[in-house]
Amino acid sequence: MSTNLKRTAKPEKTTAAPKSMKPEIKIEPEGGEMNESLIMVRNLEKHYGDLHALDGVSMDIEKGEVVVIIGPSGSGKSTFLRSLNLLEMPTSGEIIFEGVNMLDKHVDINKHRQKMGMVFQHFNLFPHMTIMKNITIAPMKLLKMSKEEAEEKAHELLKRVGLDDRANAYPSQLSGGQKQRIAIVRALCMQPDVMLFDEPTSALDPEMVGEVLDVMKSLAKEGMTMAVVTHEMGFAKEVADRVVFMADGKILETGTPEQLFSNPKTDKAKQFLASVLS
Ligand SMILES: Nc1ncnc2c1ncn2[C@@H]1O[C@H](COP(=O)(O)OP(=O)(O)OP(=O)(O)O)[C@@H](O)[C@H]1O
Ligand SMILES: [Mg+2]
């Protein structure tokens, strides 16, 4: 793919952009053909004071691709994922999502961030709201869905994860695995174009890991674009199109699960895989 990008000022179809706001800068490949990756990350840097958490990370994520990110603790996996939707503000670099330069100061970050669903290790459900309310509050507020529309969509998604009968329960009445399936439904109800998962099964009791991975597998089969930080190597082997190994804020290796797991090139990847696969 051409990395030769040209900038063309092309306003997006926005609804309520203030008049003073400049049009968003759309970045298109040379020739204007729209075969660009869904997400293009270029030379991403993140410093926390003296700490260099992301050190020149570049990555393309194609539509429909499942990318699994692995690496030792502190290697920058969460920082990378959180930078993609600007929960962390990178120090420098480029993130082009659906042709929009997310770090352009004229971009309405919230509008584009909504297209990236995120699921964390800890489910972050609102404890005082029912499951239904937890799921529907964002689409009603941010996508302006009617209550009926949001609830219909929520029921449909809850059925898919086998939890429609828990719509009126509160998070405290659910198991960890159920809460995580709800967190996935909540993200999906926003109709995202990509789902980011940061160790979604790490906080779960072992017997609940499978039910969450199953939901993620079915999402992958349906063609959802996914970036997943996980230590579940079985999941990576089965589902990932590509595995990315990070260490010290850098991408050291990338390849198919087969390539990376059977034939790691760097000592750091060899060491890491020996520790997680043993
Ligand atoms: N908000 C922060 N302030 C300061 N340093 C931070 C912050 N967040 C992360 N770091 C540091 O940045 C580095 C990368 O952290 P990050 O959480 O991205 O690693 P990780 O690969 O996700 O690790 P883990 O597997 O333990 O989750 C670490 O050294 C971490 O201590
Ligand atoms: Mg992390």
Short mmCIF file of C-alpha atoms and ligand atoms in Angstrom, two decimals:
data_model
loop_
_atom_site.label_atom_id
_atom_site.label_comp_id
_atom_site.label_asym_id
_atom_site.label_seq_id
_atom_site.Cartn_x
_atom_site.Cartn_y
_atom_site.Cartn_z
CA MET A 1 0.00 0.00 0.00
CA SER A 2 1.20 3.50 -0.76
CA THR A 3 2.35 5.42 2.24
CA ASN A 4 2.57 8.49 0.11
CA LEU A 5 -0.21 10.50 1.64
CA LYS A 6 -1.54 13.78 0.45
CA ARG A 7 -3.65 16.07 2.47
CA THR A 8 -6.86 17.28 0.98
CA ALA A 9 -9.19 19.61 2.77
CA LYS A 10 -12.46 17.76 2.55
CA PRO A 11 -15.16 18.55 5.04
CA GLU A 12 -16.88 15.59 6.60
CA LYS A 13 -20.62 15.47 6.72
CA THR A 14 -21.03 17.00 10.13
CA THR A 15 -24.26 18.02 11.69
CA ALA A 16 -23.59 20.70 14.23
CA ALA A 17 -20.03 21.88 13.70
CA PRO A 18 -19.60 25.45 14.84
CA LYS A 19 -19.24 27.86 11.92
CA SER A 20 -15.80 28.95 13.05
CA MET A 21 -14.51 25.39 12.99
CA LYS A 22 -12.30 24.60 10.05
CA PRO A 23 -13.21 21.55 7.98
CA GLU A 24 -11.55 18.39 9.16
CA ILE A 25 -8.49 17.36 7.27
CA LYS A 26 -9.17 14.10 5.48
CA ILE A 27 -6.11 12.19 4.47
CA GLU A 28 -6.41 10.07 1.37
CA PRO A 29 -3.95 7.92 -0.49
CA GLU A 30 -2.39 9.32 -3.67
CA GLY A 31 -4.98 9.17 -6.41
CA GLY A 32 -7.82 9.37 -3.94
CA GLU A 33 -8.69 5.67 -3.98
CA MET A 34 -10.18 4.63 -0.67
CA ASN A 35 -8.23 1.43 -0.08
CA GLU A 36 -6.49 2.74 2.99
CA SER A 37 -6.29 0.80 6.23
CA LEU A 38 -9.00 1.39 8.80
CA ILE A 39 -6.38 2.59 11.26
CA MET A 40 -2.92 3.82 10.33
CA VAL A 41 -0.54 4.61 13.16
CA ARG A 42 2.71 6.36 12.36
CA ASN A 43 5.66 6.92 14.71
CA LEU A 44 3.56 7.16 17.82
CA GLU A 45 5.44 8.47 20.85
CA LYS A 46 4.28 8.75 24.42
CA HIS A 47 6.40 10.13 27.22
CA TYR A 48 5.36 10.15 30.85
CA GLY A 49 8.00 12.55 32.20
CA ASP A 50 11.28 10.69 31.64
CA LEU A 51 9.53 7.43 30.83
CA HIS A 52 9.34 6.57 27.15
CA ALA A 53 6.17 4.44 27.12
CA LEU A 54 5.72 4.39 23.32
CA ASP A 55 8.82 4.65 21.20
CA GLY A 56 8.02 5.09 17.51
CA VAL A 57 5.11 2.67 17.13
CA SER A 58 3.73 2.29 13.60
CA MET A 59 0.97 -0.12 12.69
CA ASP A 60 -1.81 -0.54 10.13
CA ILE A 61 -5.02 -2.28 11.05
CA GLU A 62 -7.17 -3.38 8.14
CA LYS A 63 -10.93 -3.55 8.16
CA GLY A 64 -12.03 -6.93 9.49
CA GLU A 65 -8.60 -7.78 10.85
CA VAL A 66 -7.99 -9.21 14.32
CA VAL A 67 -4.67 -8.03 15.75
CA VAL A 68 -3.50 -9.49 19.04
CA ILE A 69 -0.90 -7.48 20.96
CA ILE A 70 1.33 -9.33 23.40
CA GLY A 71 4.37 -8.42 25.44
CA PRO A 72 5.76 -8.22 28.96
CA SER A 73 4.27 -6.01 31.66
CA GLY A 74 5.15 -2.36 31.15
CA SER A 75 5.90 -2.78 27.44
CA GLY A 76 3.31 -0.17 26.44
CA LYS A 77 0.41 -2.36 25.29
CA SER A 78 -2.27 -0.51 27.24
CA THR A 79 -0.72 2.85 26.44
CA PHE A 80 -0.87 1.97 22.75
CA LEU A 81 -4.49 0.84 22.88
CA ARG A 82 -5.55 3.84 24.94
CA SER A 83 -3.72 6.15 22.56
CA LEU A 84 -5.70 4.84 19.61
CA ASN A 85 -8.90 6.37 20.92
CA LEU A 86 -7.06 9.19 22.64
CA LEU A 87 -7.81 8.14 26.20
CA GLU A 88 -4.09 8.88 26.39
CA MET A 89 -2.86 11.83 24.38
CA PRO A 90 0.24 10.75 22.46
CA THR A 91 3.24 13.04 22.67
CA SER A 92 3.68 12.90 18.89
CA GLY A 93 2.95 10.80 15.82
CA GLU A 94 -0.09 10.21 13.66
CA ILE A 95 -3.27 8.20 14.07
CA ILE A 96 -5.40 8.11 10.96
CA PHE A 97 -8.73 6.46 11.63
CA GLU A 98 -11.18 6.09 8.76
CA GLY A 99 -9.20 8.69 6.85
CA VAL A 100 -9.33 11.24 9.65
CA ASN A 101 -6.20 12.48 11.39
CA MET A 102 -7.21 12.02 15.02
CA LEU A 103 -4.46 14.29 16.30
CA ASP A 104 -5.49 17.22 14.14
CA LYS A 105 -6.68 19.91 16.50
CA HIS A 106 -9.69 20.66 14.29
CA VAL A 107 -11.02 17.12 14.53
CA ASP A 108 -14.02 16.46 16.73
CA ILE A 109 -12.37 13.67 18.70
CA ASN A 110 -15.54 12.58 20.44
CA LYS A 111 -17.34 11.90 17.18
CA HIS A 112 -14.62 9.56 15.93
CA ARG A 113 -13.85 8.01 19.31
CA GLN A 114 -17.44 6.77 19.42
CA LYS A 115 -16.59 4.51 16.50
CA MET A 116 -14.00 2.72 18.64
CA GLY A 117 -15.53 0.47 21.27
CA MET A 118 -13.30 -0.28 24.25
CA VAL A 119 -13.45 -3.11 26.76
CA PHE A 120 -11.19 -3.01 29.79
CA GLN A 121 -9.94 -5.55 32.29
CA HIS A 122 -12.31 -4.08 34.87
CA PHE A 123 -15.73 -3.74 33.40
CA ASN A 124 -16.44 -0.14 34.46
CA LEU A 125 -20.21 -0.64 34.56
CA PHE A 126 -22.24 1.93 36.49
CA PRO A 127 -23.19 0.12 39.72
CA HIS A 128 -26.35 2.14 40.36
CA MET A 129 -27.84 1.49 36.91
CA THR A 130 -29.56 -1.60 35.58
CA ILE A 131 -27.85 -3.55 32.84
CA MET A 132 -30.32 -2.11 30.32
CA LYS A 133 -29.56 1.44 31.42
CA ASN A 134 -25.82 0.77 31.38
CA ILE A 135 -26.10 -0.36 27.77
CA THR A 136 -28.51 2.26 26.44
CA ILE A 137 -27.31 5.45 28.12
CA ALA A 138 -24.49 6.19 25.64
CA PRO A 139 -26.36 5.43 22.40
CA MET A 140 -29.29 7.55 23.60
CA LYS A 141 -27.09 10.46 24.64
CA LEU A 142 -24.40 10.36 21.98
CA LEU A 143 -26.09 8.75 18.98
CA LYS A 144 -29.47 10.29 19.81
CA MET A 145 -31.17 6.90 19.57
CA SER A 146 -34.69 6.85 20.92
CA LYS A 147 -35.23 4.82 24.11
CA GLU A 148 -37.20 2.23 22.13
CA GLU A 149 -34.55 1.92 19.46
CA ALA A 150 -31.71 1.65 21.99
CA GLU A 151 -33.58 -0.95 24.05
CA GLU A 152 -34.45 -3.00 20.98
CA LYS A 153 -30.81 -3.00 19.93
CA ALA A 154 -29.74 -3.84 23.51
CA HIS A 155 -32.12 -6.82 23.67
CA GLU A 156 -30.84 -8.07 20.35
CA LEU A 157 -27.22 -7.88 21.56
CA LEU A 158 -28.06 -9.31 24.99
CA LYS A 159 -29.66 -12.30 23.29
CA ARG A 160 -26.49 -12.87 21.32
CA VAL A 161 -24.43 -13.13 24.51
CA GLY A 162 -27.10 -15.16 26.31
CA LEU A 163 -27.98 -12.52 28.90
CA ASP A 164 -31.28 -11.06 27.78
CA ASP A 165 -32.95 -12.31 30.95
CA ARG A 166 -30.61 -10.12 33.04
CA ALA A 167 -31.60 -6.79 31.47
CA ASN A 168 -33.17 -5.50 34.68
CA ALA A 169 -30.47 -6.77 37.04
CA TYR A 170 -27.76 -4.57 38.55
CA PRO A 171 -24.05 -5.20 37.91
CA SER A 172 -23.52 -6.44 41.50
CA GLN A 173 -25.96 -9.27 40.78
CA LEU A 174 -23.83 -10.61 37.93
CA SER A 175 -20.71 -12.76 37.82
CA GLY A 176 -17.46 -11.37 36.45
CA GLY A 177 -17.88 -13.21 33.16
CA GLN A 178 -21.43 -11.91 32.81
CA LYS A 179 -20.30 -8.36 33.60
CA GLN A 180 -17.63 -8.56 30.94
CA ARG A 181 -20.14 -9.84 28.37
CA ILE A 182 -22.33 -6.86 29.29
CA ALA A 183 -19.36 -4.52 28.88
CA ILE A 184 -18.90 -5.93 25.37
CA VAL A 185 -22.60 -5.46 24.60
CA ARG A 186 -22.42 -1.90 25.90
CA ALA A 187 -19.57 -1.14 23.53
CA LEU A 188 -21.33 -2.86 20.61
CA CYS A 189 -24.54 -0.91 21.14
CA MET A 190 -22.60 2.18 20.02
CA GLN A 191 -22.18 0.48 16.63
CA PRO A 192 -18.40 0.77 16.58
CA ASP A 193 -16.23 0.13 13.53
CA VAL A 194 -13.44 -1.32 15.65
CA MET A 195 -13.30 -2.92 19.09
CA LEU A 196 -10.32 -2.48 21.39
CA PHE A 197 -9.88 -5.02 24.18
CA ASP A 198 -7.35 -4.54 26.98
CA GLU A 199 -6.88 -7.84 28.82
CA PRO A 200 -10.63 -8.48 28.96
CA THR A 201 -10.26 -11.83 30.73
CA SER A 202 -7.38 -11.12 33.12
CA ALA A 203 -9.56 -10.21 36.08
CA LEU A 204 -11.89 -13.20 35.67
CA ASP A 205 -12.01 -16.47 37.53
CA PRO A 206 -10.65 -19.15 35.20
CA GLU A 207 -14.02 -20.81 34.69
CA MET A 208 -15.42 -17.56 33.25
CA VAL A 209 -12.69 -16.85 30.75
CA GLY A 210 -14.15 -19.16 28.09
CA GLU A 211 -17.57 -17.49 27.92
CA VAL A 212 -15.98 -14.08 27.27
CA LEU A 213 -13.52 -15.43 24.71
CA ASP A 214 -16.42 -17.16 22.94
CA VAL A 215 -18.22 -13.82 22.51
CA MET A 216 -15.01 -12.30 21.18
CA LYS A 217 -14.50 -15.20 18.79
CA SER A 218 -18.00 -14.85 17.40
CA LEU A 219 -17.44 -11.12 16.91
CA ALA A 220 -14.25 -11.86 15.02
CA LYS A 221 -16.07 -14.38 12.82
CA GLU A 222 -18.67 -11.78 11.98
CA GLY A 223 -15.90 -9.57 10.62
CA MET A 224 -15.47 -7.06 13.43
CA THR A 225 -12.12 -5.28 13.33
CA MET A 226 -10.43 -5.96 16.65
CA ALA A 227 -7.24 -5.02 18.48
CA VAL A 228 -6.82 -7.25 21.52
CA VAL A 229 -4.23 -7.15 24.28
CA THR A 230 -4.34 -10.56 25.93
CA HIS A 231 -2.25 -13.30 27.47
CA GLU A 232 -4.66 -15.91 26.10
CA MET A 233 -2.36 -17.47 23.56
CA GLY A 234 -4.96 -20.06 22.57
CA PHE A 235 -7.28 -17.24 21.54
CA ALA A 236 -4.45 -15.57 19.62
CA LYS A 237 -3.65 -18.80 17.78
CA GLU A 238 -7.25 -19.45 16.88
CA VAL A 239 -8.49 -15.97 16.04
CA ALA A 240 -5.65 -13.55 15.32
CA ASP A 241 -4.78 -12.64 11.76
CA ARG A 242 -1.66 -11.01 13.13
CA VAL A 243 0.21 -11.03 16.42
CA VAL A 244 2.29 -8.04 17.44
CA PHE A 245 4.98 -8.38 20.09
CA MET A 246 5.85 -5.24 22.05
CA ALA A 247 8.72 -4.62 24.45
CA ASP A 248 10.09 -1.37 25.87
CA GLY A 249 7.52 0.74 24.05
CA LYS A 250 8.42 -0.66 20.63
CA ILE A 251 6.99 -3.24 18.26
CA LEU A 252 9.77 -5.81 18.06
CA GLU A 253 8.02 -8.44 15.96
CA THR A 254 4.86 -8.92 13.99
CA GLY A 255 3.56 -11.93 12.10
CA THR A 256 0.90 -14.57 11.89
CA PRO A 257 0.36 -16.51 15.14
CA GLU A 258 2.13 -19.44 13.51
CA GLN A 259 5.18 -17.32 12.58
CA LEU A 260 5.46 -15.58 15.91
CA PHE A 261 4.78 -18.50 18.22
CA SER A 262 6.83 -21.13 16.40
CA ASN A 263 9.64 -18.94 15.23
CA PRO A 264 10.20 -15.84 17.37
CA LYS A 265 13.20 -13.89 16.13
CA THR A 266 14.24 -11.70 19.06
CA ASP A 267 15.51 -12.90 22.43
CA LYS A 268 12.86 -10.82 24.17
CA ALA A 269 10.04 -12.51 22.26
CA LYS A 270 11.61 -15.94 22.85
CA GLN A 271 11.82 -15.25 26.58
CA PHE A 272 8.31 -13.86 26.78
CA LEU A 273 6.77 -16.74 24.83
CA ALA A 274 8.68 -19.28 26.90
CA SER A 275 7.17 -17.75 30.04
CA VAL A 276 3.56 -17.58 28.81
CA LEU A 277 3.45 -20.79 26.80
CA SER A 278 5.01 -22.93 29.54
N1 LIG B 1 -0.46 7.39 33.62
C1 LIG B 1 0.82 7.02 33.68
N2 LIG B 1 1.75 7.80 34.27
C2 LIG B 1 3.04 7.43 34.29
N3 LIG B 1 3.53 6.30 33.76
C3 LIG B 1 2.65 5.48 33.17
C4 LIG B 1 1.25 5.79 33.08
N4 LIG B 1 0.64 4.79 32.43
C5 LIG B 1 1.59 3.89 32.12
N5 LIG B 1 2.79 4.30 32.55
C6 LIG B 1 4.07 3.59 32.37
O1 LIG B 1 4.23 3.38 30.98
C7 LIG B 1 4.81 2.10 30.73
C8 LIG B 1 3.88 1.31 29.84
O2 LIG B 1 2.72 0.99 30.58
P1 LIG B 1 1.50 0.16 30.00
O3 LIG B 1 0.43 0.20 31.03
O4 LIG B 1 1.17 0.66 28.65
O5 LIG B 1 2.14 -1.29 29.89
P2 LIG B 1 1.43 -2.68 29.56
O6 LIG B 1 2.23 -3.29 28.48
O7 LIG B 1 -0.01 -2.46 29.32
O8 LIG B 1 1.68 -3.49 30.91
P3 LIG B 1 0.72 -4.58 31.65
O9 LIG B 1 0.94 -5.88 30.92
O10 LIG B 1 1.27 -4.62 33.05
O11 LIG B 1 -0.68 -4.08 31.58
C9 LIG B 1 5.02 1.48 32.10
O12 LIG B 1 6.35 1.69 32.49
C10 LIG B 1 4.08 2.23 32.99
O13 LIG B 1 4.55 2.26 34.31
MG MG B 2 -1.74 -3.09 30.30
#
